Amino acid sequence: MGLPTAELQALTNKSVIELYTLTLVSALHGSTDVTRFHSGVGMNSNASIIWQGNTYDKFPIAAEGFEYSGRGSLPRPTITVSNVLGTITALMATVNATTPFNDLQGAKFVRIRTLSQFLDAANFPSNQNPFGTPDSTAELPQEIYFINRKIVENRDIVQFELVSALDLQGVRAPKRQVTRKDFPGVGTFVNA
């Protein structure tokens, strides 16, 4: 489905489009389902966005806390999604049927950002992107996180805390440590 004219008027060629994917892990959730969605920020309708041939449905979500400071701990972003229709509670109930009390922990969450000028032509009338030439490789580096825990769940919202792969339990960095135990003056590698 293409973007309506009202949305096209709200977009510019430099509008940043944020897309999200949530991928379940078979060992944790009993499934490898992938859910693709976008928040629809700056858009006036319920249109889906097509990026790299995949359809991202509009879904009420607020994602914040992705900023890196360069010092201290890694960011722990939060995502807050609407639960008015019980969509997220139903998804968690499906997951909990196979692994009780999981609440989507360990699911992979990817934040994808691109500019509207690079969106697939299928999003626009007559399959012509009025902002530029579609380029499915033009995106900012993907930010990959994992759901660490559920913070809030009620009728209105569900909020999750995300962590990077390095913050997952049991992961150490660097994976190899250099020691002088066996060869004084020369380091040896010990796998962690």
Short mmCIF file of C-alpha atoms in Angstrom, two decimals:
data_model
loop_
_atom_site.label_atom_id
_atom_site.label_comp_id
_atom_site.label_asym_id
_atom_site.label_seq_id
_atom_site.Cartn_x
_atom_site.Cartn_y
_atom_site.Cartn_z
CA MET A 1 0.00 0.00 0.00
CA GLY A 2 1.41 3.39 -0.96
CA LEU A 3 1.59 6.42 1.27
CA PRO A 4 -1.40 8.79 0.95
CA THR A 5 -0.92 12.31 -0.43
CA ALA A 6 -1.40 13.89 3.02
CA GLU A 7 1.58 11.93 4.30
CA LEU A 8 3.68 12.87 1.33
CA GLN A 9 3.08 16.53 2.11
CA ALA A 10 4.28 16.00 5.70
CA LEU A 11 7.49 14.28 4.57
CA THR A 12 10.57 15.94 3.16
CA ASN A 13 13.54 14.34 1.45
CA LYS A 14 15.48 14.63 4.74
CA SER A 15 12.79 13.13 6.99
CA VAL A 16 14.28 10.37 9.13
CA ILE A 17 12.20 7.21 9.04
CA GLU A 18 12.55 4.87 12.02
CA LEU A 19 11.64 1.24 11.53
CA TYR A 20 11.74 -1.57 14.08
CA THR A 21 11.88 -5.35 13.98
CA LEU A 22 11.20 -7.74 16.83
CA THR A 23 12.51 -11.27 16.30
CA LEU A 24 11.63 -14.11 18.63
CA VAL A 25 14.26 -16.74 19.44
CA SER A 26 13.23 -20.36 18.94
CA ALA A 27 15.09 -21.67 22.00
CA LEU A 28 13.47 -19.05 24.25
CA HIS A 29 10.07 -18.44 22.69
CA GLY A 30 9.33 -21.55 20.64
CA SER A 31 9.18 -19.48 17.46
CA THR A 32 11.31 -17.35 15.16
CA ASP A 33 8.51 -14.97 14.17
CA VAL A 34 9.57 -11.52 12.99
CA THR A 35 7.31 -8.52 13.60
CA ARG A 36 8.06 -5.36 11.62
CA PHE A 37 6.58 -2.00 12.59
CA HIS A 38 7.10 1.77 12.65
CA SER A 39 5.74 4.48 14.91
CA GLY A 40 4.33 6.66 12.13
CA VAL A 41 5.89 9.80 13.59
CA GLY A 42 5.23 12.70 11.24
CA MET A 43 2.60 10.80 9.29
CA ASN A 44 -1.14 11.37 9.27
CA SER A 45 -2.51 7.93 8.44
CA ASN A 46 -2.22 4.26 9.30
CA ALA A 47 -0.15 3.43 6.22
CA SER A 48 2.49 0.75 6.19
CA ILE A 49 6.02 1.48 4.99
CA ILE A 50 7.85 -0.79 2.59
CA TRP A 51 11.62 -0.95 3.10
CA GLN A 52 13.92 -3.44 1.38
CA GLY A 53 10.82 -5.30 0.20
CA ASN A 54 9.52 -5.84 3.76
CA THR A 55 6.32 -4.27 5.06
CA TYR A 56 6.46 -2.36 8.35
CA ASP A 57 3.02 -1.78 9.87
CA LYS A 58 2.17 1.36 11.82
CA PHE A 59 1.99 0.63 15.54
CA PRO A 60 1.92 3.06 18.48
CA ILE A 61 5.43 2.90 19.96
CA ALA A 62 7.79 5.30 21.70
CA ALA A 63 11.46 4.39 21.77
CA GLU A 64 13.95 6.46 23.73
CA GLY A 65 17.37 6.32 25.35
CA PHE A 66 19.45 5.20 22.35
CA GLU A 67 22.11 7.88 22.83
CA TYR A 68 25.72 6.80 23.32
CA SER A 69 27.83 9.01 25.57
CA GLY A 70 31.18 7.37 24.83
CA ARG A 71 31.87 6.82 28.52
CA GLY A 72 30.44 4.74 31.28
CA SER A 73 27.84 2.07 30.70
CA LEU A 74 26.12 1.26 27.44
CA PRO A 75 22.67 2.76 26.87
CA ARG A 76 19.63 0.82 28.05
CA PRO A 77 16.84 2.17 25.85
CA THR A 78 13.19 1.68 26.69
CA ILE A 79 10.34 0.99 24.33
CA THR A 80 6.78 1.75 25.27
CA VAL A 81 4.08 0.21 23.11
CA SER A 82 0.34 0.62 23.15
CA ASN A 83 -1.58 -2.24 24.72
CA VAL A 84 -5.06 -0.77 24.29
CA LEU A 85 -6.19 -3.64 22.08
CA GLY A 86 -4.24 -6.21 24.14
CA THR A 87 -1.92 -6.98 21.22
CA ILE A 88 1.29 -7.14 23.26
CA THR A 89 -0.34 -9.04 26.14
CA ALA A 90 -1.61 -11.59 23.60
CA LEU A 91 1.87 -11.92 22.10
CA MET A 92 3.38 -12.45 25.55
CA ALA A 93 0.66 -15.02 26.39
CA THR A 94 1.59 -16.97 23.25
CA VAL A 95 5.26 -16.92 24.25
CA ASN A 96 4.45 -17.81 27.88
CA ALA A 97 2.56 -20.89 26.69
CA THR A 98 5.89 -22.41 25.61
CA THR A 99 8.21 -20.79 28.17
CA PRO A 100 6.34 -19.52 31.26
CA PHE A 101 7.28 -16.12 32.73
CA ASN A 102 9.45 -15.16 29.74
CA ASP A 103 7.64 -11.93 28.73
CA LEU A 104 9.67 -11.66 25.49
CA GLN A 105 13.01 -11.60 27.35
CA GLY A 106 15.86 -12.28 24.96
CA ALA A 107 13.90 -11.27 21.85
CA LYS A 108 16.01 -9.33 19.36
CA PHE A 109 14.96 -5.71 18.77
CA VAL A 110 16.49 -3.83 15.83
CA ARG A 111 16.18 -0.10 15.20
CA ILE A 112 16.59 0.85 11.53
CA ARG A 113 16.85 4.46 10.37
CA THR A 114 16.83 5.80 6.83
CA LEU A 115 15.74 8.94 5.00
CA SER A 116 12.46 9.21 3.10
CA GLN A 117 14.40 9.85 -0.13
CA PHE A 118 15.65 6.25 0.00
CA LEU A 119 12.31 4.51 0.66
CA ASP A 120 11.14 1.86 -1.81
CA ALA A 121 9.23 3.28 -4.77
CA ALA A 122 6.27 1.04 -3.86
CA ASN A 123 5.43 3.49 -1.05
CA PHE A 124 4.49 6.26 -3.48
CA PRO A 125 1.87 6.89 -6.16
CA SER A 126 2.89 5.68 -9.61
CA ASN A 127 5.85 3.89 -7.96
CA GLN A 128 7.88 7.13 -8.12
CA ASN A 129 9.67 8.41 -5.02
CA PRO A 130 9.30 12.22 -5.29
CA PHE A 131 12.11 12.82 -2.77
CA GLY A 132 14.93 11.01 -4.47
CA THR A 133 16.12 7.70 -5.83
CA PRO A 134 15.20 4.63 -3.79
CA ASP A 135 18.26 2.94 -2.33
CA SER A 136 17.69 -0.07 -0.08
CA THR A 137 21.30 0.04 1.14
CA ALA A 138 21.20 3.66 2.34
CA GLU A 139 20.57 3.46 6.05
CA LEU A 140 22.27 4.47 9.25
CA PRO A 141 23.98 1.62 11.12
CA GLN A 142 21.38 -0.70 12.59
CA GLU A 143 21.11 -0.66 16.37
CA ILE A 144 20.64 -4.18 17.73
CA TYR A 145 19.33 -4.74 21.23
CA PHE A 146 17.66 -7.51 23.19
CA ILE A 147 14.68 -7.27 25.52
CA ASN A 148 16.05 -7.47 29.04
CA ARG A 149 12.92 -7.13 31.13
CA LYS A 150 9.37 -5.91 31.22
CA ILE A 151 9.07 -2.69 33.24
CA VAL A 152 5.33 -2.00 33.06
CA GLU A 153 2.29 -3.85 31.77
CA ASN A 154 -1.23 -2.52 32.09
CA ARG A 155 -4.29 -1.97 29.91
CA ASP A 156 -2.79 1.03 28.18
CA ILE A 157 0.93 0.29 27.70
CA VAL A 158 3.68 -2.27 27.96
CA GLN A 159 7.20 -0.97 28.51
CA PHE A 160 10.42 -2.94 28.05
CA GLU A 161 14.05 -2.25 28.86
CA LEU A 162 16.53 -3.12 26.10
CA VAL A 163 20.19 -4.04 26.45
CA SER A 164 23.02 -4.50 23.98
CA ALA A 165 24.50 -7.94 23.37
CA LEU A 166 27.41 -7.02 25.65
CA ASP A 167 25.04 -6.40 28.57
CA LEU A 168 23.43 -9.83 28.38
CA GLN A 169 24.15 -12.05 31.36
CA GLY A 170 27.26 -14.17 31.10
CA VAL A 171 28.88 -12.16 28.31
CA ARG A 172 32.33 -10.76 28.97
CA ALA A 173 34.39 -8.42 26.87
CA PRO A 174 36.98 -8.99 25.69
CA LYS A 175 36.35 -12.69 25.12
CA ARG A 176 40.08 -13.39 25.25
CA GLN A 177 42.35 -12.35 28.05
CA VAL A 178 46.09 -12.06 27.68
CA THR A 179 48.07 -13.32 30.67
CA ARG A 180 51.74 -13.80 31.44
CA LYS A 181 51.19 -16.90 33.56
CA ASP A 182 52.89 -19.46 31.30
CA PHE A 183 55.38 -17.30 29.44
CA PRO A 184 56.86 -14.41 31.35
CA GLY A 185 57.26 -11.46 29.02
CA VAL A 186 55.02 -13.03 26.36
CA GLY A 187 51.23 -13.06 26.59
CA THR A 188 49.16 -16.21 26.16
CA PHE A 189 45.56 -16.33 25.11
CA VAL A 190 42.96 -17.79 27.44
CA ASN A 191 39.44 -18.25 26.12
CA ALA A 192 36.80 -16.98 28.53
#
